Amino acid sequence: MTKTTASAPVLSPRALNRATLDRQLLLRRSGLSAKAAVGHLLGLQAQNVKPPYYALAARLDGFAPEELSELMADREVVRIVTMRSTIHTHTAEDCLTLRPLVQPARDRELINFRKGLQGVDLDRLAVLARELVEAEPRTMKQLREALLAEWPDADPQALAIAARCKLPLVQVTPRGLWGRSGQVALTTAEHWLGRSTDASPTEASPTEASPTEASPTEPRPTEPSPTPTPDETVLRYLAAFGPASVKDMQTWAGLTRLRDAFERLRPQLRIFRDENGVELFDLPEASRPAEDTPAPPRFLPEFDNLLLSHADRTRVVPKEYWGRSWQGNQAYCTLLVDGFLAGVWKLTGDMLVVQPFDRLSKAQQKDVTAEGQRMLATLHPGTPYDIRFGTVVEK
């Protein structure tokens, strides 16, 4: 521990919890638009179609699922593999800037598939895959079959994954639309959005159809965005997830070697430490609410970034509940009570089933029920659901 770190103020787990909840728009619902919220949060986990909608319902005042769905139809937000090799819903701008930032992680991912890619020229694969998906959106099966014709001795799955790693492939609509989702079909972000990840605009016809009417094979004309430096992304990460350590951000991004960016920014950041002496960085003007600030219950989707974006997750996940929100390959939707992971939930038939990990007081049960009713009214208006406390995870 350096002398500077040793003298830095200590933030307790509850203080870190309240600060992070505030940045995550979970202490109180925000009046931000859906697009602004997606941008502020640097994207939403989207391994499945519904989680981004549930994530915003927990965070925004007056949110309606059609708002995010329309943004996706208008190509203002997209679904793409970025952080930690997982699908995220990003704004178009972040799709084009964050994907290049995490490209080194996608390159490392290819090492896991090198046996199935022996004899494959990856640069040629990228060119061929681009031609295929820009001619028309392709499913992963179609992409595998087309690439296998060029490299018949390669592993088909490895070929498709290589294309996904080498190229910024987005899932075209209707995939991801609320109530209208279809199978996954892919094209490049550059083609879908009409600009490239290196900020060079692609050609677009001035008479092109409006975004909601455009064919999936036609690019949307937009202005180019500059690729961010790691420093810029550090500041945005702290605004959404801070206070945080270097390892925290590396966990969120799936990257290594971010220490240099933090050191460059050190003069303009505030320094804290946690109870274990780990150095934490934060924006000077950022809110750090008192640790006794009330935190209402929140229903979050599976894999919400709140639970996945720090090396030390105890600011949200009590040690005794580690591993309780998934079983094998099955991840469960999560419940926060008093700001911390406190249970799981699921919608089944006409029932919202809530399974707390420990006994809730009558007041807490009442608050959880009210929050569940609000979530259901937001995302499933007019659909009758009973709410009961029961079993979600079968032992």
mmCIF file of C-alpha atoms in Angstrom:
data_model
loop_
_atom_site.group_PDB
_atom_site.id
_atom_site.type_symbol
_atom_site.label_atom_id
_atom_site.label_comp_id
_atom_site.label_asym_id
_atom_site.label_seq_id
_atom_site.Cartn_x
_atom_site.Cartn_y
_atom_site.Cartn_z
ATOM 1 C CA MET A 1 0.000 0.000 0.000
ATOM 2 C CA THR A 2 1.384 3.400 -0.979
ATOM 3 C CA LYS A 3 1.580 6.291 1.460
ATOM 4 C CA THR A 4 -1.111 8.103 -0.540
ATOM 5 C CA THR A 5 -3.457 5.117 -0.375
ATOM 6 C CA ALA A 6 -2.812 4.561 3.318
ATOM 7 C CA SER A 7 -3.960 8.095 4.097
ATOM 8 C CA ALA A 8 -6.997 7.986 1.803
ATOM 9 C CA PRO A 9 -10.484 7.972 3.369
ATOM 10 C CA VAL A 10 -12.016 4.530 3.886
ATOM 11 C CA LEU A 11 -15.365 3.675 2.299
ATOM 12 C CA SER A 12 -17.363 0.924 3.980
ATOM 13 C CA PRO A 13 -19.249 -1.691 1.922
ATOM 14 C CA ARG A 14 -22.519 0.170 2.636
ATOM 15 C CA ALA A 15 -20.990 3.468 1.522
ATOM 16 C CA LEU A 16 -19.801 1.817 -1.702
ATOM 17 C CA ASN A 17 -23.220 0.240 -2.097
ATOM 18 C CA ARG A 18 -25.083 3.529 -1.853
ATOM 19 C CA ALA A 19 -22.661 5.325 -4.185
ATOM 20 C CA THR A 20 -22.910 2.579 -6.797
ATOM 21 C CA LEU A 21 -26.697 2.361 -6.557
ATOM 22 C CA ASP A 22 -26.891 6.110 -7.057
ATOM 23 C CA ARG A 23 -24.719 5.943 -10.190
ATOM 24 C CA GLN A 24 -26.795 2.999 -11.410
ATOM 25 C CA LEU A 25 -30.067 4.971 -11.048
ATOM 26 C CA LEU A 26 -31.285 2.491 -8.439
ATOM 27 C CA LEU A 27 -31.582 4.656 -5.321
ATOM 28 C CA ARG A 28 -34.402 6.573 -6.945
ATOM 29 C CA ARG A 29 -35.887 6.314 -10.407
ATOM 30 C CA SER A 30 -34.404 8.737 -12.908
ATOM 31 C CA GLY A 31 -36.157 11.019 -15.356
ATOM 32 C CA LEU A 32 -33.577 10.244 -18.058
ATOM 33 C CA SER A 33 -34.756 9.039 -21.434
ATOM 34 C CA ALA A 34 -34.123 5.389 -22.276
ATOM 35 C CA LYS A 35 -31.368 6.345 -24.716
ATOM 36 C CA ALA A 36 -29.650 8.641 -22.225
ATOM 37 C CA ALA A 37 -29.822 5.932 -19.563
ATOM 38 C CA VAL A 38 -28.341 3.281 -21.869
ATOM 39 C CA GLY A 39 -25.519 5.693 -22.637
ATOM 40 C CA HIS A 40 -24.917 6.669 -19.011
ATOM 41 C CA LEU A 41 -24.780 3.004 -17.956
ATOM 42 C CA LEU A 42 -22.401 2.149 -20.826
ATOM 43 C CA GLY A 43 -24.835 -0.440 -22.070
ATOM 44 C CA LEU A 44 -27.132 -3.082 -20.631
ATOM 45 C CA GLN A 45 -26.531 -6.818 -20.424
ATOM 46 C CA ALA A 46 -28.630 -8.412 -23.151
ATOM 47 C CA GLN A 47 -27.862 -12.122 -23.333
ATOM 48 C CA ASN A 48 -31.612 -12.548 -23.691
ATOM 49 C CA VAL A 49 -34.130 -10.141 -25.213
ATOM 50 C CA LYS A 50 -36.040 -9.030 -22.108
ATOM 51 C CA PRO A 51 -33.286 -8.103 -19.577
ATOM 52 C CA PRO A 52 -32.610 -4.583 -20.958
ATOM 53 C CA TYR A 53 -36.306 -3.764 -20.596
ATOM 54 C CA TYR A 54 -36.412 -5.007 -16.999
ATOM 55 C CA ALA A 55 -33.164 -3.151 -16.254
ATOM 56 C CA LEU A 56 -34.655 0.157 -17.412
ATOM 57 C CA ALA A 57 -38.007 -0.482 -15.703
ATOM 58 C CA ALA A 58 -36.110 -0.691 -12.404
ATOM 59 C CA ARG A 59 -34.221 2.543 -13.071
ATOM 60 C CA LEU A 60 -36.418 5.007 -14.960
ATOM 61 C CA ASP A 61 -39.512 6.938 -14.005
ATOM 62 C CA GLY A 62 -42.240 6.659 -16.619
ATOM 63 C CA PHE A 63 -40.407 4.065 -18.708
ATOM 64 C CA ALA A 64 -42.435 2.107 -21.254
ATOM 65 C CA PRO A 65 -40.928 -0.867 -23.132
ATOM 66 C CA GLU A 66 -41.971 0.635 -26.446
ATOM 67 C CA GLU A 67 -39.464 3.444 -25.857
ATOM 68 C CA LEU A 68 -36.468 1.103 -26.014
ATOM 69 C CA SER A 69 -38.054 -0.965 -28.757
ATOM 70 C CA GLU A 70 -38.495 2.107 -30.960
ATOM 71 C CA LEU A 71 -34.879 3.132 -30.375
ATOM 72 C CA MET A 72 -33.812 -0.293 -31.572
ATOM 73 C CA ALA A 73 -36.079 -0.155 -34.620
ATOM 74 C CA ASP A 74 -34.682 3.292 -35.425
ATOM 75 C CA ARG A 75 -31.112 1.953 -35.070
ATOM 76 C CA GLU A 76 -30.322 4.343 -32.252
ATOM 77 C CA VAL A 77 -29.479 1.396 -30.000
ATOM 78 C CA VAL A 78 -28.172 -2.021 -31.048
ATOM 79 C CA ARG A 79 -27.358 -5.470 -29.681
ATOM 80 C CA ILE A 80 -23.685 -6.442 -30.019
ATOM 81 C CA VAL A 81 -20.987 -8.485 -28.267
ATOM 82 C CA THR A 82 -18.750 -6.145 -26.280
ATOM 83 C CA MET A 83 -17.648 -6.364 -22.639
ATOM 84 C CA ARG A 84 -16.725 -9.796 -21.279
ATOM 85 C CA SER A 85 -17.643 -11.349 -24.640
ATOM 86 C CA THR A 86 -21.327 -10.944 -23.833
ATOM 87 C CA ILE A 87 -24.167 -9.322 -25.745
ATOM 88 C CA HIS A 88 -25.002 -5.795 -24.647
ATOM 89 C CA THR A 89 -27.556 -3.244 -25.732
ATOM 90 C CA HIS A 90 -25.598 -0.085 -26.560
ATOM 91 C CA THR A 91 -26.333 3.266 -28.096
ATOM 92 C CA ALA A 92 -25.169 3.455 -31.694
ATOM 93 C CA GLU A 93 -22.369 5.769 -30.598
ATOM 94 C CA ASP A 94 -21.108 3.369 -27.933
ATOM 95 C CA CYS A 95 -21.425 0.413 -30.258
ATOM 96 C CA LEU A 96 -18.934 2.086 -32.578
ATOM 97 C CA THR A 97 -16.554 3.262 -29.870
ATOM 98 C CA LEU A 98 -16.603 0.676 -27.090
ATOM 99 C CA ARG A 99 -16.274 -2.282 -29.438
ATOM 100 C CA PRO A 100 -12.854 -1.136 -30.751
ATOM 101 C CA LEU A 101 -11.785 -0.493 -27.156
ATOM 102 C CA VAL A 102 -12.459 -4.108 -26.143
ATOM 103 C CA GLN A 103 -11.125 -5.600 -29.395
ATOM 104 C CA PRO A 104 -7.948 -6.887 -27.674
ATOM 105 C CA ALA A 105 -10.159 -9.114 -25.517
ATOM 106 C CA ARG A 106 -11.936 -10.429 -28.605
ATOM 107 C CA ASP A 107 -8.538 -11.190 -30.159
ATOM 108 C CA ARG A 108 -7.502 -13.121 -27.030
ATOM 109 C CA GLU A 109 -10.759 -15.053 -27.172
ATOM 110 C CA LEU A 110 -9.699 -16.524 -30.490
ATOM 111 C CA ILE A 111 -6.816 -18.317 -28.768
ATOM 112 C CA ASN A 112 -9.362 -20.679 -27.230
ATOM 113 C CA PHE A 113 -10.399 -21.813 -30.718
ATOM 114 C CA ARG A 114 -6.994 -22.051 -32.405
ATOM 115 C CA LYS A 115 -7.194 -25.846 -32.849
ATOM 116 C CA GLY A 116 -10.373 -25.505 -34.877
ATOM 117 C CA LEU A 117 -8.885 -22.665 -36.942
ATOM 118 C CA GLN A 118 -5.669 -24.313 -38.131
ATOM 119 C CA GLY A 119 -4.925 -23.269 -41.696
ATOM 120 C CA VAL A 120 -7.512 -20.468 -41.593
ATOM 121 C CA ASP A 121 -6.369 -17.029 -42.726
ATOM 122 C CA LEU A 122 -8.209 -14.862 -40.199
ATOM 123 C CA ASP A 123 -7.809 -11.677 -42.219
ATOM 124 C CA ARG A 124 -9.350 -13.352 -45.243
ATOM 125 C CA LEU A 125 -12.065 -14.795 -43.024
ATOM 126 C CA ALA A 126 -12.933 -11.301 -41.838
ATOM 127 C CA VAL A 127 -13.166 -10.001 -45.411
ATOM 128 C CA LEU A 128 -15.310 -12.915 -46.544
ATOM 129 C CA ALA A 129 -17.580 -12.768 -43.488
ATOM 130 C CA ARG A 130 -18.074 -9.029 -44.012
ATOM 131 C CA GLU A 131 -19.096 -9.583 -47.620
ATOM 132 C CA LEU A 132 -21.553 -12.278 -46.566
ATOM 133 C CA VAL A 133 -23.346 -10.394 -43.791
ATOM 134 C CA GLU A 134 -23.396 -7.080 -45.646
ATOM 135 C CA ALA A 135 -24.971 -8.739 -48.687
ATOM 136 C CA GLU A 136 -27.783 -9.817 -46.359
ATOM 137 C CA PRO A 137 -28.013 -10.467 -42.613
ATOM 138 C CA ARG A 138 -27.016 -14.041 -41.780
ATOM 139 C CA THR A 139 -27.748 -16.359 -38.899
ATOM 140 C CA MET A 140 -24.780 -17.986 -37.192
ATOM 141 C CA LYS A 141 -25.758 -21.268 -38.889
ATOM 142 C CA GLN A 142 -25.737 -19.631 -42.314
ATOM 143 C CA LEU A 143 -22.423 -17.957 -41.569
ATOM 144 C CA ARG A 144 -20.880 -21.246 -40.430
ATOM 145 C CA GLU A 145 -22.015 -23.058 -43.549
ATOM 146 C CA ALA A 146 -20.755 -20.344 -45.897
ATOM 147 C CA LEU A 147 -17.342 -20.146 -44.219
ATOM 148 C CA LEU A 148 -17.063 -23.932 -44.074
ATOM 149 C CA ALA A 149 -17.233 -24.025 -47.876
ATOM 150 C CA GLU A 150 -13.973 -22.022 -47.888
ATOM 151 C CA TRP A 151 -12.287 -23.968 -45.063
ATOM 152 C CA PRO A 152 -13.890 -27.462 -45.052
ATOM 153 C CA ASP A 153 -11.363 -28.873 -42.556
ATOM 154 C CA ALA A 154 -11.944 -26.197 -39.922
ATOM 155 C CA ASP A 155 -14.319 -26.465 -36.979
ATOM 156 C CA PRO A 156 -17.619 -24.850 -38.080
ATOM 157 C CA GLN A 157 -18.343 -23.303 -34.673
ATOM 158 C CA ALA A 158 -14.828 -21.871 -34.469
ATOM 159 C CA LEU A 159 -15.267 -20.243 -37.878
ATOM 160 C CA ALA A 160 -18.445 -18.448 -36.814
ATOM 161 C CA ILE A 161 -16.921 -17.340 -33.507
ATOM 162 C CA ALA A 162 -13.861 -16.049 -35.357
ATOM 163 C CA ALA A 163 -16.132 -13.919 -37.530
ATOM 164 C CA ARG A 164 -17.848 -12.549 -34.422
ATOM 165 C CA CYS A 165 -14.500 -11.763 -32.823
ATOM 166 C CA LYS A 166 -12.952 -10.159 -35.889
ATOM 167 C CA LEU A 167 -15.998 -8.104 -36.872
ATOM 168 C CA PRO A 168 -18.430 -5.897 -34.900
ATOM 169 C CA LEU A 169 -21.564 -7.895 -35.692
ATOM 170 C CA VAL A 170 -24.910 -6.514 -34.551
ATOM 171 C CA GLN A 171 -28.204 -8.353 -34.291
ATOM 172 C CA VAL A 172 -30.650 -6.809 -36.723
ATOM 173 C CA THR A 173 -34.271 -6.183 -35.861
ATOM 174 C CA PRO A 174 -36.842 -7.572 -35.233
ATOM 175 C CA ARG A 175 -34.525 -9.367 -32.790
ATOM 176 C CA GLY A 176 -34.655 -7.436 -29.548
ATOM 177 C CA LEU A 177 -37.967 -5.655 -30.128
ATOM 178 C CA TRP A 178 -40.493 -5.868 -27.292
ATOM 179 C CA GLY A 179 -43.052 -8.546 -28.109
ATOM 180 C CA ARG A 180 -41.770 -9.027 -31.664
ATOM 181 C CA SER A 181 -38.421 -10.755 -31.317
ATOM 182 C CA GLY A 182 -37.199 -13.075 -34.082
ATOM 183 C CA GLN A 183 -34.151 -15.270 -34.609
ATOM 184 C CA VAL A 184 -30.648 -13.824 -34.443
ATOM 185 C CA ALA A 185 -29.464 -12.455 -37.789
ATOM 186 C CA LEU A 186 -26.214 -10.509 -38.062
ATOM 187 C CA THR A 187 -24.650 -7.764 -40.096
ATOM 188 C CA THR A 188 -21.792 -5.387 -39.372
ATOM 189 C CA ALA A 189 -22.281 -2.353 -37.161
ATOM 190 C CA GLU A 190 -20.834 -0.192 -39.924
ATOM 191 C CA HIS A 191 -23.393 -1.430 -42.428
ATOM 192 C CA TRP A 192 -26.348 -1.250 -40.049
ATOM 193 C CA LEU A 193 -25.513 2.228 -38.787
ATOM 194 C CA GLY A 194 -23.941 3.739 -41.891
ATOM 195 C CA ARG A 195 -20.580 4.582 -40.310
ATOM 196 C CA SER A 196 -17.489 2.708 -39.299
ATOM 197 C CA THR A 197 -15.826 1.901 -36.004
ATOM 198 C CA ASP A 198 -12.783 3.906 -37.049
ATOM 199 C CA ALA A 199 -15.027 6.984 -37.475
ATOM 200 C CA SER A 200 -14.839 7.009 -41.267
ATOM 201 C CA PRO A 201 -18.337 7.436 -42.761
ATOM 202 C CA THR A 202 -19.659 4.969 -45.303
ATOM 203 C CA GLU A 203 -21.445 6.078 -48.428
ATOM 204 C CA ALA A 204 -25.190 6.498 -48.129
ATOM 205 C CA SER A 205 -27.798 7.553 -50.606
ATOM 206 C CA PRO A 206 -29.463 10.912 -49.865
ATOM 207 C CA THR A 207 -32.798 9.353 -50.861
ATOM 208 C CA GLU A 208 -32.446 6.420 -48.471
ATOM 209 C CA ALA A 209 -35.568 5.275 -46.618
ATOM 210 C CA SER A 210 -36.248 6.432 -43.072
ATOM 211 C CA PRO A 211 -34.600 4.301 -40.351
ATOM 212 C CA THR A 212 -37.799 2.510 -39.392
ATOM 213 C CA GLU A 213 -38.509 1.638 -43.027
ATOM 214 C CA ALA A 214 -34.956 0.881 -44.146
ATOM 215 C CA SER A 215 -34.090 -2.591 -45.350
ATOM 216 C CA PRO A 216 -31.736 -4.533 -43.052
ATOM 217 C CA THR A 217 -29.193 -4.505 -45.889
ATOM 218 C CA GLU A 218 -29.227 -0.724 -46.257
ATOM 219 C CA PRO A 219 -26.953 1.391 -44.019
ATOM 220 C CA ARG A 220 -28.376 4.306 -42.092
ATOM 221 C CA PRO A 221 -26.669 7.652 -42.861
ATOM 222 C CA THR A 222 -25.298 9.186 -39.660
ATOM 223 C CA GLU A 223 -22.434 11.364 -38.547
ATOM 224 C CA PRO A 224 -19.208 9.599 -37.522
ATOM 225 C CA SER A 225 -18.178 9.401 -33.867
ATOM 226 C CA PRO A 226 -14.588 9.505 -32.633
ATOM 227 C CA THR A 227 -13.130 6.419 -31.015
ATOM 228 C CA PRO A 228 -12.643 7.102 -27.292
ATOM 229 C CA THR A 229 -9.364 6.813 -25.468
ATOM 230 C CA PRO A 230 -9.172 4.442 -22.492
ATOM 231 C CA ASP A 231 -8.991 7.571 -20.313
ATOM 232 C CA GLU A 232 -12.394 8.765 -21.484
ATOM 233 C CA THR A 233 -13.924 5.370 -20.811
ATOM 234 C CA VAL A 234 -12.375 5.266 -17.321
ATOM 235 C CA LEU A 235 -14.193 8.488 -16.481
ATOM 236 C CA ARG A 236 -17.472 7.146 -17.853
ATOM 237 C CA TYR A 237 -17.032 3.882 -15.974
ATOM 238 C CA LEU A 238 -16.508 5.731 -12.707
ATOM 239 C CA ALA A 239 -19.606 7.852 -13.403
ATOM 240 C CA ALA A 240 -21.671 4.664 -13.751
ATOM 241 C CA PHE A 241 -19.950 2.211 -11.375
ATOM 242 C CA GLY A 242 -17.592 4.154 -9.101
ATOM 243 C CA PRO A 243 -15.887 4.475 -6.741
ATOM 244 C CA ALA A 244 -13.828 1.635 -8.201
ATOM 245 C CA SER A 245 -10.402 0.062 -8.398
ATOM 246 C CA VAL A 246 -8.361 -0.650 -11.505
ATOM 247 C CA LYS A 247 -9.267 -4.346 -11.178
ATOM 248 C CA ASP A 248 -12.939 -3.412 -10.945
ATOM 249 C CA MET A 249 -12.882 -1.722 -14.322
ATOM 250 C CA GLN A 250 -10.798 -4.506 -15.836
ATOM 251 C CA THR A 251 -13.443 -6.971 -14.657
ATOM 252 C CA TRP A 252 -16.203 -4.864 -16.218
ATOM 253 C CA ALA A 253 -14.418 -4.474 -19.560
ATOM 254 C CA GLY A 254 -12.772 -7.885 -19.748
ATOM 255 C CA LEU A 255 -9.483 -6.060 -20.386
ATOM 256 C CA THR A 256 -6.083 -5.920 -18.735
ATOM 257 C CA ARG A 257 -3.412 -3.206 -18.428
ATOM 258 C CA LEU A 258 -5.685 -0.294 -17.587
ATOM 259 C CA ARG A 259 -3.445 0.907 -14.753
ATOM 260 C CA ASP A 260 -1.677 3.446 -17.002
ATOM 261 C CA ALA A 261 -4.967 5.178 -17.845
ATOM 262 C CA PHE A 262 -5.861 5.505 -14.153
ATOM 263 C CA GLU A 263 -2.399 6.866 -13.374
ATOM 264 C CA ARG A 264 -2.706 9.502 -16.089
ATOM 265 C CA LEU A 265 -6.023 10.554 -14.586
ATOM 266 C CA ARG A 266 -4.919 10.362 -10.957
ATOM 267 C CA PRO A 267 -4.352 14.143 -10.550
ATOM 268 C CA GLN A 268 -7.979 14.855 -11.447
ATOM 269 C CA LEU A 269 -9.556 12.024 -9.424
ATOM 270 C CA ARG A 270 -10.367 11.537 -5.755
ATOM 271 C CA ILE A 271 -8.705 8.604 -4.040
ATOM 272 C CA PHE A 272 -10.342 6.370 -1.440
ATOM 273 C CA ARG A 273 -9.730 2.873 -0.143
ATOM 274 C CA ASP A 274 -11.978 0.060 0.929
ATOM 275 C CA GLU A 275 -11.801 -1.749 4.260
ATOM 276 C CA ASN A 276 -9.179 -4.129 2.821
ATOM 277 C CA GLY A 277 -6.916 -1.251 1.792
ATOM 278 C CA VAL A 278 -7.649 -1.521 -1.940
ATOM 279 C CA GLU A 279 -7.227 1.814 -3.710
ATOM 280 C CA LEU A 280 -10.430 3.219 -5.183
ATOM 281 C CA PHE A 281 -10.741 6.035 -7.707
ATOM 282 C CA ASP A 282 -13.675 8.363 -8.187
ATOM 283 C CA LEU A 283 -14.795 11.544 -9.893
ATOM 284 C CA PRO A 284 -14.428 14.530 -7.548
ATOM 285 C CA GLU A 285 -17.939 15.831 -8.195
ATOM 286 C CA ALA A 286 -19.660 12.426 -8.068
ATOM 287 C CA SER A 287 -22.382 11.776 -5.523
ATOM 288 C CA ARG A 288 -21.501 9.553 -2.568
ATOM 289 C CA PRO A 289 -24.682 9.336 -0.471
ATOM 290 C CA ALA A 290 -24.555 8.565 3.230
ATOM 291 C CA GLU A 291 -24.552 4.857 3.936
ATOM 292 C CA ASP A 292 -27.863 5.105 5.798
ATOM 293 C CA THR A 293 -29.621 6.515 2.701
ATOM 294 C CA PRO A 294 -32.776 4.422 2.092
ATOM 295 C CA ALA A 295 -32.558 2.001 -0.830
ATOM 296 C CA PRO A 296 -35.955 0.736 -2.060
ATOM 297 C CA PRO A 297 -36.387 -2.846 -3.330
ATOM 298 C CA ARG A 298 -35.617 -3.392 -7.006
ATOM 299 C CA PHE A 299 -36.400 -6.258 -9.378
ATOM 300 C CA LEU A 300 -33.427 -6.747 -11.708
ATOM 301 C CA PRO A 301 -33.003 -9.102 -14.671
ATOM 302 C CA GLU A 302 -30.527 -11.937 -14.856
ATOM 303 C CA PHE A 303 -26.921 -10.824 -15.423
ATOM 304 C CA ASP A 304 -27.588 -7.187 -14.573
ATOM 305 C CA ASN A 305 -24.309 -5.277 -14.827
ATOM 306 C CA LEU A 306 -24.724 -4.020 -11.265
ATOM 307 C CA LEU A 307 -23.759 -7.513 -10.084
ATOM 308 C CA LEU A 308 -20.999 -8.182 -12.636
ATOM 309 C CA SER A 309 -18.927 -5.033 -13.018
ATOM 310 C CA HIS A 310 -16.562 -5.122 -10.034
ATOM 311 C CA ALA A 311 -13.767 -7.478 -9.049
ATOM 312 C CA ASP A 312 -15.054 -7.266 -5.470
ATOM 313 C CA ARG A 313 -18.825 -7.700 -5.628
ATOM 314 C CA THR A 314 -19.438 -7.452 -1.889
ATOM 315 C CA ARG A 315 -20.663 -3.877 -2.377
ATOM 316 C CA VAL A 316 -23.852 -5.506 -3.729
ATOM 317 C CA VAL A 317 -23.584 -9.256 -3.115
ATOM 318 C CA PRO A 318 -23.206 -10.368 0.528
ATOM 319 C CA LYS A 319 -20.590 -13.103 0.828
ATOM 320 C CA GLU A 320 -23.122 -15.572 2.188
ATOM 321 C CA TYR A 321 -25.222 -15.193 -0.987
ATOM 322 C CA TRP A 322 -22.406 -15.602 -3.488
ATOM 323 C CA GLY A 323 -23.495 -18.098 -6.137
ATOM 324 C CA ARG A 324 -27.141 -18.059 -5.080
ATOM 325 C CA SER A 325 -28.400 -16.223 -8.183
ATOM 326 C CA TRP A 326 -27.496 -19.004 -10.597
ATOM 327 C CA GLN A 327 -27.509 -22.795 -10.731
ATOM 328 C CA GLY A 328 -25.357 -24.528 -13.326
ATOM 329 C CA ASN A 329 -25.934 -22.643 -16.574
ATOM 330 C CA GLN A 330 -29.214 -21.159 -15.319
ATOM 331 C CA ALA A 331 -29.095 -17.545 -14.147
ATOM 332 C CA TYR A 332 -32.022 -16.101 -12.211
ATOM 333 C CA CYS A 333 -33.531 -12.649 -12.062
ATOM 334 C CA THR A 334 -32.425 -10.931 -8.871
ATOM 335 C CA LEU A 335 -34.041 -8.943 -6.079
ATOM 336 C CA LEU A 336 -32.401 -6.116 -4.156
ATOM 337 C CA VAL A 337 -33.544 -5.307 -0.619
ATOM 338 C CA ASP A 338 -31.852 -2.468 1.254
ATOM 339 C CA GLY A 339 -29.526 -2.155 -1.732
ATOM 340 C CA PHE A 340 -28.079 -5.675 -1.578
ATOM 341 C CA LEU A 341 -28.828 -8.947 -3.322
ATOM 342 C CA ALA A 342 -31.548 -10.548 -1.224
ATOM 343 C CA GLY A 343 -33.306 -13.080 -3.435
ATOM 344 C CA VAL A 344 -34.400 -14.218 -6.877
ATOM 345 C CA TRP A 345 -37.654 -14.048 -8.797
ATOM 346 C CA LYS A 346 -39.439 -15.365 -11.866
ATOM 347 C CA LEU A 347 -42.621 -14.884 -13.843
ATOM 348 C CA THR A 348 -44.410 -18.173 -14.342
ATOM 349 C CA GLY A 349 -47.889 -18.480 -15.801
ATOM 350 C CA ASP A 350 -49.957 -15.827 -14.025
ATOM 351 C CA MET A 351 -47.644 -15.630 -11.020
ATOM 352 C CA LEU A 352 -44.699 -13.460 -9.944
ATOM 353 C CA VAL A 353 -42.782 -15.729 -7.559
ATOM 354 C CA VAL A 354 -40.279 -14.098 -5.211
ATOM 355 C CA GLN A 355 -37.779 -16.192 -3.244
ATOM 356 C CA PRO A 356 -35.936 -14.228 -0.553
ATOM 357 C CA PHE A 357 -32.681 -15.758 0.654
ATOM 358 C CA ASP A 358 -33.534 -14.830 4.248
ATOM 359 C CA ARG A 359 -36.616 -13.812 6.197
ATOM 360 C CA LEU A 360 -38.037 -10.413 5.274
ATOM 361 C CA SER A 361 -39.853 -8.241 7.771
ATOM 362 C CA LYS A 362 -43.517 -7.472 7.130
ATOM 363 C CA ALA A 363 -42.548 -3.948 6.082
ATOM 364 C CA GLN A 364 -39.972 -5.310 3.640
ATOM 365 C CA GLN A 365 -42.474 -7.789 2.202
ATOM 366 C CA LYS A 366 -44.933 -4.954 1.707
ATOM 367 C CA ASP A 367 -42.314 -2.830 -0.084
ATOM 368 C CA VAL A 368 -41.195 -5.760 -2.265
ATOM 369 C CA THR A 369 -44.805 -6.473 -3.223
ATOM 370 C CA ALA A 370 -45.411 -2.829 -4.120
ATOM 371 C CA GLU A 371 -42.264 -2.757 -6.248
ATOM 372 C CA GLY A 372 -43.311 -5.984 -7.950
ATOM 373 C CA GLN A 373 -46.693 -4.491 -8.761
ATOM 374 C CA ARG A 374 -45.019 -1.428 -10.228
ATOM 375 C CA MET A 375 -42.695 -3.553 -12.368
ATOM 376 C CA LEU A 376 -45.615 -5.609 -13.662
ATOM 377 C CA ALA A 377 -47.687 -2.514 -14.415
ATOM 378 C CA THR A 378 -44.767 -1.067 -16.387
ATOM 379 C CA LEU A 379 -43.882 -4.101 -18.474
ATOM 380 C CA HIS A 380 -47.093 -6.131 -18.498
ATOM 381 C CA PRO A 381 -49.953 -3.628 -18.157
ATOM 382 C CA GLY A 382 -53.391 -5.172 -18.159
ATOM 383 C CA THR A 383 -52.063 -8.667 -17.501
ATOM 384 C CA PRO A 384 -53.234 -10.052 -14.147
ATOM 385 C CA TYR A 385 -50.453 -11.490 -12.003
ATOM 386 C CA ASP A 386 -50.535 -12.738 -8.446
ATOM 387 C CA ILE A 387 -47.453 -12.084 -6.338
ATOM 388 C CA ARG A 388 -46.372 -14.694 -3.853
ATOM 389 C CA PHE A 389 -43.276 -15.506 -1.839
ATOM 390 C CA GLY A 390 -42.202 -19.044 -2.700
ATOM 391 C CA THR A 391 -39.500 -21.161 -4.312
ATOM 392 C CA VAL A 392 -37.668 -20.154 -7.478
ATOM 393 C CA VAL A 393 -34.485 -22.233 -7.145
ATOM 394 C CA GLU A 394 -35.219 -25.897 -6.523
ATOM 395 C CA LYS A 395 -32.570 -27.669 -4.448
#
